[in-house]
XYZ file of C-alpha atoms in Angstrom:
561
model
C 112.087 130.623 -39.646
C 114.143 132.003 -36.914
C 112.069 134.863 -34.925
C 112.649 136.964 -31.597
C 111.366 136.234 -28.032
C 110.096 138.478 -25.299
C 112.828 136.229 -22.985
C 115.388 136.588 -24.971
C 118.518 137.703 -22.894
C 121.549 139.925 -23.730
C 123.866 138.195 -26.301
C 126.690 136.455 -25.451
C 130.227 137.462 -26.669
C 130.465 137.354 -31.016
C 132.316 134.367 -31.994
C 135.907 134.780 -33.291
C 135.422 135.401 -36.972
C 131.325 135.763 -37.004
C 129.665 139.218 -38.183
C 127.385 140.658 -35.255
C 124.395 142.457 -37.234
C 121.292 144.938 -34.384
C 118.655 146.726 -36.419
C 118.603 149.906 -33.608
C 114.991 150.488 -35.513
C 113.361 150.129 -38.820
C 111.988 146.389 -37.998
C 108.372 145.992 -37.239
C 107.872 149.952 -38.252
C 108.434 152.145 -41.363
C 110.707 154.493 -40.288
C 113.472 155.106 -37.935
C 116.230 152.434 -39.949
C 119.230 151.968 -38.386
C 121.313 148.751 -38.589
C 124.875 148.198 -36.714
C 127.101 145.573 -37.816
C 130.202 144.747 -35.690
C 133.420 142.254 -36.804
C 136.441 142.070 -34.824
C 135.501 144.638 -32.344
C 134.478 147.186 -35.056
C 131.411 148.741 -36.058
C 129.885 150.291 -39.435
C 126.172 151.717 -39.159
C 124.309 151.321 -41.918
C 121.507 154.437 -41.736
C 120.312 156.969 -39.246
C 116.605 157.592 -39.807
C 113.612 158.790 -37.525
C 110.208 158.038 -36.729
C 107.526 160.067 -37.238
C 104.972 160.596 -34.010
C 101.405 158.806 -34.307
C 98.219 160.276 -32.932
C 98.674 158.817 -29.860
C 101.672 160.714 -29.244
C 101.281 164.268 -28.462
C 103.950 166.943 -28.852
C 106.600 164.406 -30.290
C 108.324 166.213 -32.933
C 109.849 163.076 -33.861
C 111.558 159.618 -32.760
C 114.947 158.543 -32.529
C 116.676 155.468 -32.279
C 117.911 154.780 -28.721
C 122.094 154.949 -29.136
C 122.463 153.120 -26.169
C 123.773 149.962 -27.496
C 126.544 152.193 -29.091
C 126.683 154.812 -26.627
C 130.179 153.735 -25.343
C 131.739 152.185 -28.503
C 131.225 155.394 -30.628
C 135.067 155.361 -31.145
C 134.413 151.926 -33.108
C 132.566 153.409 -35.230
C 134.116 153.052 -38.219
C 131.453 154.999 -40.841
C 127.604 155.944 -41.309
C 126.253 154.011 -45.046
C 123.405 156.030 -45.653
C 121.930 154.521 -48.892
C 119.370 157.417 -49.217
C 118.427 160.929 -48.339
C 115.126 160.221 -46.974
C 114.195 161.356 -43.514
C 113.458 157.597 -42.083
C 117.115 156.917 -43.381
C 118.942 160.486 -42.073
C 117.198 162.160 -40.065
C 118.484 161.815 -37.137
C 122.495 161.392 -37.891
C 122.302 165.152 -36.551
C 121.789 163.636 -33.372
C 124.096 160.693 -33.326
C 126.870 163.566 -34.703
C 125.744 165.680 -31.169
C 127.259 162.213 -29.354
C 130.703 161.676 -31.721
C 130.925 164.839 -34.176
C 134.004 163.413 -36.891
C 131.999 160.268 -37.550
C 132.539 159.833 -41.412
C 129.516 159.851 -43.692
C 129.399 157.852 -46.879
C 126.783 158.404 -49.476
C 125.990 159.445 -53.278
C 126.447 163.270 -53.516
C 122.401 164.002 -53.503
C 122.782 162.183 -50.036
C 125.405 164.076 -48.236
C 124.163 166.978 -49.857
C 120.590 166.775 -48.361
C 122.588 166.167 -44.786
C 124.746 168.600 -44.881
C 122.404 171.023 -45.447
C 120.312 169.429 -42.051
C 123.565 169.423 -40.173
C 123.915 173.070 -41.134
C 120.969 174.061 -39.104
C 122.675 172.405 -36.091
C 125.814 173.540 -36.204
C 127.570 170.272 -37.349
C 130.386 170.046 -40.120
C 130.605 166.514 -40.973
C 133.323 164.528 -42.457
C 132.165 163.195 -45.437
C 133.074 160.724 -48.143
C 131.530 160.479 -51.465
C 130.784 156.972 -53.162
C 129.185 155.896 -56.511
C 128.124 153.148 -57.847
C 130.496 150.505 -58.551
C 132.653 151.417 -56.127
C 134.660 149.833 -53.589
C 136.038 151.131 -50.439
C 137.431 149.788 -46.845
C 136.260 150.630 -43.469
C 138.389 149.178 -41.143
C 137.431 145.532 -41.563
C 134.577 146.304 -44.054
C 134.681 146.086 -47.641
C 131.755 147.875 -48.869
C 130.819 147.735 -52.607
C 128.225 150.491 -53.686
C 125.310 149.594 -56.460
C 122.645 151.591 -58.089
C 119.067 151.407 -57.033
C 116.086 153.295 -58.487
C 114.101 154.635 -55.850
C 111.784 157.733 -55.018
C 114.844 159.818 -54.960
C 117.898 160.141 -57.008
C 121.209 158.944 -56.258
C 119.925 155.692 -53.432
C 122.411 152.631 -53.552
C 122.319 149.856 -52.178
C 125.369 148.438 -49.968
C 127.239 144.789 -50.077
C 129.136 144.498 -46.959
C 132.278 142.093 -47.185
C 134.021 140.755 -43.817
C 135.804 137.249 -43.724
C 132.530 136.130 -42.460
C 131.029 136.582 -45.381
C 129.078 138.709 -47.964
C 126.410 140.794 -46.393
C 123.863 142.940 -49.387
C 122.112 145.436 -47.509
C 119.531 146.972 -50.666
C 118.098 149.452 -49.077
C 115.338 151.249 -50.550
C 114.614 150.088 -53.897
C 112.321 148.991 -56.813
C 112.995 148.500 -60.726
C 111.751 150.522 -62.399
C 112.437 149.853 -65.788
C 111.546 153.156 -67.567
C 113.234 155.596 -64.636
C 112.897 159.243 -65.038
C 116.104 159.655 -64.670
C 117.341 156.707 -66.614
C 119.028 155.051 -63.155
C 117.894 151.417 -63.269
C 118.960 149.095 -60.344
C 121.815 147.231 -60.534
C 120.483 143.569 -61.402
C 123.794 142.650 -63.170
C 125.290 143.469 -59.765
C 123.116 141.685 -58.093
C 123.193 138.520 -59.988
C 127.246 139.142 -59.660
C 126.973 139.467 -56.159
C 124.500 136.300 -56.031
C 127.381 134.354 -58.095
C 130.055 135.194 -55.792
C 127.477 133.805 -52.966
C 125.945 136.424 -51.012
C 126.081 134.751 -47.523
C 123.029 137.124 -45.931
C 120.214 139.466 -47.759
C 118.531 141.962 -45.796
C 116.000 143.553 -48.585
C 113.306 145.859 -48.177
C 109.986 144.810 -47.023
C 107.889 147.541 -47.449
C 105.844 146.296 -50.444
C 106.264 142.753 -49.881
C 102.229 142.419 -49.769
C 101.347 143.959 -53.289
C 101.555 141.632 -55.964
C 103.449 142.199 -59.208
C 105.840 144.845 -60.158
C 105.368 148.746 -59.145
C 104.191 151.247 -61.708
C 106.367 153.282 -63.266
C 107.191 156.605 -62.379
C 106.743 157.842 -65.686
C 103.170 156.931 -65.372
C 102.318 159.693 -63.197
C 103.259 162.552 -65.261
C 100.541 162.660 -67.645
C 97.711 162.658 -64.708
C 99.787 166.031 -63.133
C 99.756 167.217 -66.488
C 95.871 166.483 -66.834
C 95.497 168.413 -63.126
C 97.576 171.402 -63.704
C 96.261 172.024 -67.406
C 92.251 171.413 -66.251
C 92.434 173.623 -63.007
C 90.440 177.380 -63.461
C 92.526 178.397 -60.276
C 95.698 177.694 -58.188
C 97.339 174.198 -57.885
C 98.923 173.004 -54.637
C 100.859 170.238 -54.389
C 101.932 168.383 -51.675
C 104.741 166.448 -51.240
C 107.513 164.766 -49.800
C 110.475 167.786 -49.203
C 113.121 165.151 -51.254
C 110.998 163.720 -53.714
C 113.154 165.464 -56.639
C 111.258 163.167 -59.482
C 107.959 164.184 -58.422
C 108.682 167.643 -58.073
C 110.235 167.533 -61.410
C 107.540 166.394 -63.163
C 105.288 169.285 -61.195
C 107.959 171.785 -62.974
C 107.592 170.396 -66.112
C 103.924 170.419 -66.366
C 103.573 174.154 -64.812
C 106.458 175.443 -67.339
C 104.449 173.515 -69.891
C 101.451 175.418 -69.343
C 102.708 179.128 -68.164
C 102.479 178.811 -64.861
C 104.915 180.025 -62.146
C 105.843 177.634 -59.456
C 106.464 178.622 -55.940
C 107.826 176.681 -52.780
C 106.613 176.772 -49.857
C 108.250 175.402 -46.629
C 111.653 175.268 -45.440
C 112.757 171.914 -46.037
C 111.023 171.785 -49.684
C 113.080 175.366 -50.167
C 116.016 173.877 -49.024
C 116.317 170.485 -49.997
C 114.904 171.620 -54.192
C 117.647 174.027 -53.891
C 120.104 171.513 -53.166
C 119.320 169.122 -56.462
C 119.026 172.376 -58.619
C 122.399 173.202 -57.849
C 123.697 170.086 -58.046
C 121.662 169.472 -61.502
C 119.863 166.942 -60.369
C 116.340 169.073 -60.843
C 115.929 170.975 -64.237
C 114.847 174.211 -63.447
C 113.403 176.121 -66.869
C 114.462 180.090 -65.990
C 111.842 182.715 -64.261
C 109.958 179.735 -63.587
C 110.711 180.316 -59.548
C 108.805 183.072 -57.665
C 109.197 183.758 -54.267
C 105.930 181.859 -52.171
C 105.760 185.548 -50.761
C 104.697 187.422 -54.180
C 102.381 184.782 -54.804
C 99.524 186.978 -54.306
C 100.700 189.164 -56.715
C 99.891 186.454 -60.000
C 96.455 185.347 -60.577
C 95.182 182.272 -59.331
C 95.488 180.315 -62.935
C 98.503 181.388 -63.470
C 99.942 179.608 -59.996
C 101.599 176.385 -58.757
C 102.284 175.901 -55.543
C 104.379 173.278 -54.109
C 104.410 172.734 -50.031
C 104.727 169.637 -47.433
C 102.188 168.324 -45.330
C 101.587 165.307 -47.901
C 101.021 163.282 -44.468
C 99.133 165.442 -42.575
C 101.634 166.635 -40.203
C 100.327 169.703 -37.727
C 102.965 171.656 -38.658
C 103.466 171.589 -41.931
C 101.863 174.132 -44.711
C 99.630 171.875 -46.099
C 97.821 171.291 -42.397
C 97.905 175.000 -41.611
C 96.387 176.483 -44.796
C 93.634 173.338 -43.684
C 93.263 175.149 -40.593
C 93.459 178.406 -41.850
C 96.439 179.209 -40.090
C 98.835 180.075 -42.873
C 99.629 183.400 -44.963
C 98.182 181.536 -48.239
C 94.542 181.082 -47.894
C 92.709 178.457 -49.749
C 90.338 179.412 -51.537
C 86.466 178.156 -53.826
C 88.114 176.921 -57.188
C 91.373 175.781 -56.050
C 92.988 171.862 -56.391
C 94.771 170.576 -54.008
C 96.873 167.421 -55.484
C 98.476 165.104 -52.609
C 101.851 163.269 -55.076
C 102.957 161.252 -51.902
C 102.141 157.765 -50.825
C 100.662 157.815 -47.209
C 102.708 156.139 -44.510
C 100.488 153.672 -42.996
C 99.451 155.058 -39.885
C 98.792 158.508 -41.208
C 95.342 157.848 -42.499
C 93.096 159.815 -40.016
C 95.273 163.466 -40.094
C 95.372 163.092 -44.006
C 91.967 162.499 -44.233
C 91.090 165.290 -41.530
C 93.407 167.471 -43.982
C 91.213 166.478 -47.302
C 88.428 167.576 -45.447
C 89.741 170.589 -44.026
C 90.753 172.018 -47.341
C 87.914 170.121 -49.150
C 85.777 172.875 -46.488
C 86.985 176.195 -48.348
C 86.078 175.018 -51.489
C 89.059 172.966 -53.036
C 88.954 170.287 -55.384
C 91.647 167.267 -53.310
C 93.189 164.820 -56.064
C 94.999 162.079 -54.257
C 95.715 158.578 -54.656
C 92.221 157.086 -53.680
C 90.713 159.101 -56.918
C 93.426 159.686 -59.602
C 96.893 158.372 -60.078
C 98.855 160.362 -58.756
C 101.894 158.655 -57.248
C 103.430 154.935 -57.471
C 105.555 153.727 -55.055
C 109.642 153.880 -54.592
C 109.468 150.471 -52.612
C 109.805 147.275 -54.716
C 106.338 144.835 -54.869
C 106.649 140.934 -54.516
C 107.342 139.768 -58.120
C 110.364 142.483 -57.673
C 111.130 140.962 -54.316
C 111.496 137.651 -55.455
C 113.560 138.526 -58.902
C 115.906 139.634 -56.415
C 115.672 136.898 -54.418
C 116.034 134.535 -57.231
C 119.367 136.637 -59.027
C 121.356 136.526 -55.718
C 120.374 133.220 -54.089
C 121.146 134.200 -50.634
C 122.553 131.499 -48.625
C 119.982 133.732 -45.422
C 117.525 135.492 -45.651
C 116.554 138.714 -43.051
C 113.836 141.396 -44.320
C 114.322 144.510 -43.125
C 112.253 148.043 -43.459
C 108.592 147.401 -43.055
C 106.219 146.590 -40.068
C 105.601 142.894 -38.971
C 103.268 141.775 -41.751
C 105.614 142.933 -44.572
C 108.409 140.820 -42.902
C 106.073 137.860 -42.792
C 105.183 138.217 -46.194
C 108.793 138.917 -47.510
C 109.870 135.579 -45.474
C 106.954 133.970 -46.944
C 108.682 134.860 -50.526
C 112.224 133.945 -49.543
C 110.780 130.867 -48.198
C 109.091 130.182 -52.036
C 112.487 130.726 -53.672
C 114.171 127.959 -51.888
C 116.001 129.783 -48.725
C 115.310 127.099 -46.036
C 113.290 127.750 -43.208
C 115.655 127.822 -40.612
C 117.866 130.202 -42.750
C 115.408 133.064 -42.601
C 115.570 135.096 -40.145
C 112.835 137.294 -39.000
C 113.821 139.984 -36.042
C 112.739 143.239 -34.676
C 114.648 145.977 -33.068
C 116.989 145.275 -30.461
C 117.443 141.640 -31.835
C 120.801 140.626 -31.658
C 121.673 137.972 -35.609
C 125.336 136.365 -35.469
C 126.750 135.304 -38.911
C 128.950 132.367 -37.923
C 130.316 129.944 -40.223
C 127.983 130.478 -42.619
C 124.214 130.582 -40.926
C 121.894 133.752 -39.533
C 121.139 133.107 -36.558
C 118.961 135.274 -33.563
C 121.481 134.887 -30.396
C 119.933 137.691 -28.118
C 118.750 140.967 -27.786
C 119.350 144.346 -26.692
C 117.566 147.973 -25.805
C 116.484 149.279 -28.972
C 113.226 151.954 -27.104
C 112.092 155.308 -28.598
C 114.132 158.297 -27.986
C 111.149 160.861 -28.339
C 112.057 164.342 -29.993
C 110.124 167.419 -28.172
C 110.923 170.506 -29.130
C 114.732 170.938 -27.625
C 114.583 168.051 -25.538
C 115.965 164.635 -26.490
C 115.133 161.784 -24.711
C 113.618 163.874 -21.656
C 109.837 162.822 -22.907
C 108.859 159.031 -21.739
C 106.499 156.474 -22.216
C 105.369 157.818 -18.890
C 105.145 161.317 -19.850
C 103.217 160.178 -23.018
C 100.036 158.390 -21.229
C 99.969 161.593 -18.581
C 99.234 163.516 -21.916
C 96.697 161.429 -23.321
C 94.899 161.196 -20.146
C 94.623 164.751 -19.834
C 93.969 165.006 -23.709
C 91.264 162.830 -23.371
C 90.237 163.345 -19.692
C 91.254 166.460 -18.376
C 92.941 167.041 -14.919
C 91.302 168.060 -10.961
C 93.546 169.365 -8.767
C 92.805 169.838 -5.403
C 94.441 171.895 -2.997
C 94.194 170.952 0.829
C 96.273 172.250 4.311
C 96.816 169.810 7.424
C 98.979 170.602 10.171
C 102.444 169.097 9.965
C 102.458 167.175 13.402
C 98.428 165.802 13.706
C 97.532 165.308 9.735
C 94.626 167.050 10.629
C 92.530 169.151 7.758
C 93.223 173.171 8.392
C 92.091 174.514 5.060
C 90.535 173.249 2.038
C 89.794 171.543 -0.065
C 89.820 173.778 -2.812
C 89.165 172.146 -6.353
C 89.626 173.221 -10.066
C 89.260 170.942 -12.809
C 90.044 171.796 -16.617
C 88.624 169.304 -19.333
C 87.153 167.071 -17.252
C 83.432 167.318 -18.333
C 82.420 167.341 -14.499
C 79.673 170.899 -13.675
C 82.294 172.454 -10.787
C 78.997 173.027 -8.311
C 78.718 168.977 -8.655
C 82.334 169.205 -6.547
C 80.397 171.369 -3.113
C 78.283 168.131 -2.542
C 81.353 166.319 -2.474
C 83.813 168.107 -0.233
C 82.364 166.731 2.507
C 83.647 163.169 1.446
C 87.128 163.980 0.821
C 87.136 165.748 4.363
C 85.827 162.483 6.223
C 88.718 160.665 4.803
C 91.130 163.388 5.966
C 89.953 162.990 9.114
C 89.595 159.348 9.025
C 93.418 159.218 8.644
C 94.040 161.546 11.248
C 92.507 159.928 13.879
C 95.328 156.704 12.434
C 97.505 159.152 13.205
C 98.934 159.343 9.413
C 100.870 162.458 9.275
C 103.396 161.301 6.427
C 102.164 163.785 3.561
C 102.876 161.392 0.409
C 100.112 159.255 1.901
C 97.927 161.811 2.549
C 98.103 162.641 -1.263
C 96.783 159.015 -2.056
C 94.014 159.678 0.340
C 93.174 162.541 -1.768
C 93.604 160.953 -5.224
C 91.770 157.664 -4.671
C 89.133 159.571 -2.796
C 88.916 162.124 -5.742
C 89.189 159.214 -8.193
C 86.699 156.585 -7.388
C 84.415 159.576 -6.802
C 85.007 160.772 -10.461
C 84.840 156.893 -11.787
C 81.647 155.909 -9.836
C 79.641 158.882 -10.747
C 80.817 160.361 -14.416
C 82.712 156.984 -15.489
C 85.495 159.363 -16.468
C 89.057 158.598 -15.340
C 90.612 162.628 -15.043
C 94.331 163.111 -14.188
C 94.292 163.936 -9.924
C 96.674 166.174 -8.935
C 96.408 166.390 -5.455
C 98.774 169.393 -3.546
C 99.113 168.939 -0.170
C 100.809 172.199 1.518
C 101.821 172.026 5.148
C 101.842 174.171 8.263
């Protein structure tokens, strides 16, 4: 198995007739997919998804991938695949639009739907092109043919890339189900046509490479909502992902089954469930919608509400009625029924959420103690039917963090795709196609672009760790005056500390230490006022360290006269 390097180096130029192929993100994370694939000079993207922030990063909104490797080819750009309409697969195309606006978009019509609406709120009109399944159409030197895949969202295809170097499938999200609720199965005859033909490289989701078997199906779930809405005395709120149309159907179905009204609540579940109504592909039964802002005017069992926040996200409803910091107020009685899967990583806001709501008195149903979702992403005995229908001459797993690309390689690997043929990268890793072989040739930037508020790309790794040290630590400042031309002490030191822990009167007894080394440096004759701030902060710091074994931002101002 081919893998990356930390010395790896920048690539060297593509081969005459090879197919260059840099995941931008989406390798060794879930989230943030984004793969570019270059032939004669040209480029075709295939997704444009974010990131969502992790404890350990404050005030992100969310993360991007780094266009830098693009940045001044955006005029090769021949199209944007995107196979899906969830977020890690769109969400941020309105940002790579901001860079090169008339950037055509393929998808299914759920797809550009969902996108369009996005790019609305930024002021973007894209150019589009619709695709179905079976389709085939050119981009510059691309050939793409477009196949059905059943996934957590309607309308998701998968994409087999054709260049004279050779057949590229690109699945995308998928599983098989093979009871769908909306009677889309995935394309196996086109797979085992493509696998025929000889597909030359597969690059297959990852995400459930780990879980033995074949997924349950989707259909499974509706009898446990059902169950939930027809036992609860009081409201039902559901959480959920903003474009999981199936799941939300099913909550419509069971509330119009037993007399409830249904209510959304959140802009992007508003948004995006008004998108697949009008486009038909969520069955709305009539008066069934009330506005989330009469709510209070039903009673409680005769209620469904349906918000985000499935993952715990601050801002989201679901977090804020937690918190108590939203217009609907939960209340003794209520159920609370999370229909998502949680992202790994998400674990300790969800579970600070359960508890939170489990606080006012609601009943939480989630996955750990009902059935209540399955998941979109295909499990190994899936992963290796696949593997076994197209016979890929290499093998490259894409969309899951490293463990599920280990254990998808370990699969390939057990179907007969030769060691040296799979090829294992992360982001930035530059794969060459050449004369028939994957192989990892170099590697290129591929860092988080970090979403806060307006500001894109402004935050940095940097910026990240100041905020965790003063989440954590707190910050002292302290505030001292020397004279310009002797460096000696003329006022001061004054010091405030927020967060730090540390009793202020503790900081009298030691003003007399930070003075000494003022003076210390004076007599050196150190007048240069950037080193006189060190003086303060390591005096400050080892001070702080020694005595509380705390490790407080210093911010040391140093005025002049």
């Amino acid at each position: 198995m081919s893998h990356p390097h930390p010395e790896l180096g920048p690539p060297p130029t593509l081969p005459e007739g090879g197919l260059r192929i840099v995941a931008l993100g989406g390798l060794g994370e879930i989230g943030r997919n984004m793969a570019v694939f270059e032939y004669e000079g040209r480029l075709l993207i295939v997704d444009c998804g974010v990131l969502f922030p992790e404890p350990d990063q404050p005030g992100v909104d969310l993360i991007l991938p780094d266009f830098e490797y693009i940045r001044d080819r955006l005029d090769d750009v021949e199209a944007v695949v995107l196979t899906h309409a969830h977020e890690d697969h769109i969400g941020a195309v309105p940002y790579l639009l901001r860079e090169r606006r008339n950037i055509p978009l393929i998808g299914s019509k759920l797809t550009l739907a969902f996108i369009e609406a996005k790019l609305t709120e930024h002021r973007i009109q894209p150019t589009k092109i619709e695709v179905i399944e079976g389709e085939r159409h050119r981009f510059g030197p691309f050939d793409c043919e477009f196949l059905a895949v059943n996934h957590s969202i309607p309308d998701a295809l998968a994409v087999a890339i054709r260049t004279p170097a050779g057949i590229v499938l690109h699945t995308g999200d998928f599983r098989m189900d093979q009871l769908p609720s909306d009677g889309r199965l995935t394309d196996l005859g086109g797979f085992a046509r493509l696998g025929t033909e000889g597909v030359d490289l597969l690059m297959s989701d990852s995400t459930n490479a780990e879980v033995p078997g074949f997924v349950t199906s989707e259909r499974e779930i509706a009898p446990v909502i059902d169950e939930v809405i027809r036992t609860s005395e009081q409201r039902v709120i559901v959480a959920s992902f903003a474009s999981h149309v199936h799941r939300i159907q099913q909550v419509l179905d069971a509330a119009a089954k037993h007399g409830r009204k249904v209510a959304l609540v959140g802009r992007s579940m508003v948004r995006n469930m008004g998108v697949a109504r009008d486009l038909g592909y969520l069955k709305v039964p009539s008066d069934l919608i009330v506005d989330s802002r009469d709510i209070e005017e039903w009673p409680p069992e005769d209620v469904v509400l349906v918000c985000t926040g499935s993952q715990g996200e601050p801002m989201a409803a679901l977090s804020r009625m937690a918190n108590r910091d939203h217009p609907i107020r939960i209340a003794e009685g209520d159920t609370v029924l999370l229909a998502s899967s949680l992202v790994p990583g998400n674990e300790t806001a969800v579970n600070k959420v359960i508890n939170g709501l489990t606080r006012w008195g609601a009943r939480v149903v989630h996955k750990g103690n009902a059935k209540v979702h399955v998941s979109g992403h295909a499990a190994a005995g899936e992963l290796l039917y696949v593997l076994n229908l197209t016979r890929p001459s290499n093998f490259m797993p894409v969309h899951g963090e490293w463990r599920h690309l280990r254990a998808h390689a370990k699969l390939a690997a057990l179907t007969g795709v030769p060691d040296d043929h799979i090829v294992i990268a992360e982001d930035g890793v530059v794969v060459d196609l050449v004369d028939g072989r994957a192989k990892i040739v170099g590697a290129v930037h591929a860092g988080y672009v970090y979403v806060d508020g307006s500001s894109v790309g402004e935050i940095t790794d940097t910026s990240l760790k100041d905020r965790r040290i003063l989440g954590d630590e707190g910050f002292i400042s302290v505030v001292v005056v020397v004279d310009s031309s002797t460096g000696k002490l003329t006022g001061g030191p004054e010091i405030h500390a927020r967060g730090s822990g540390i009793d202020p009167a503790q900081f009298e007894q030691f003003i007399p230490q930070i003075e000494k080394a003022l003076e210390e440096k004076a007599a050196d004759g150190v007048v240069d006022m950037q080193e006189i701030r060190r003086v303060v902060r390591r005096t400050v710091g080892r001070w702080v360290s020694d005595t509380y074994r705390r490790r407080p931002m210093i911010i040391p101002v140093v005025l002049e006269v």
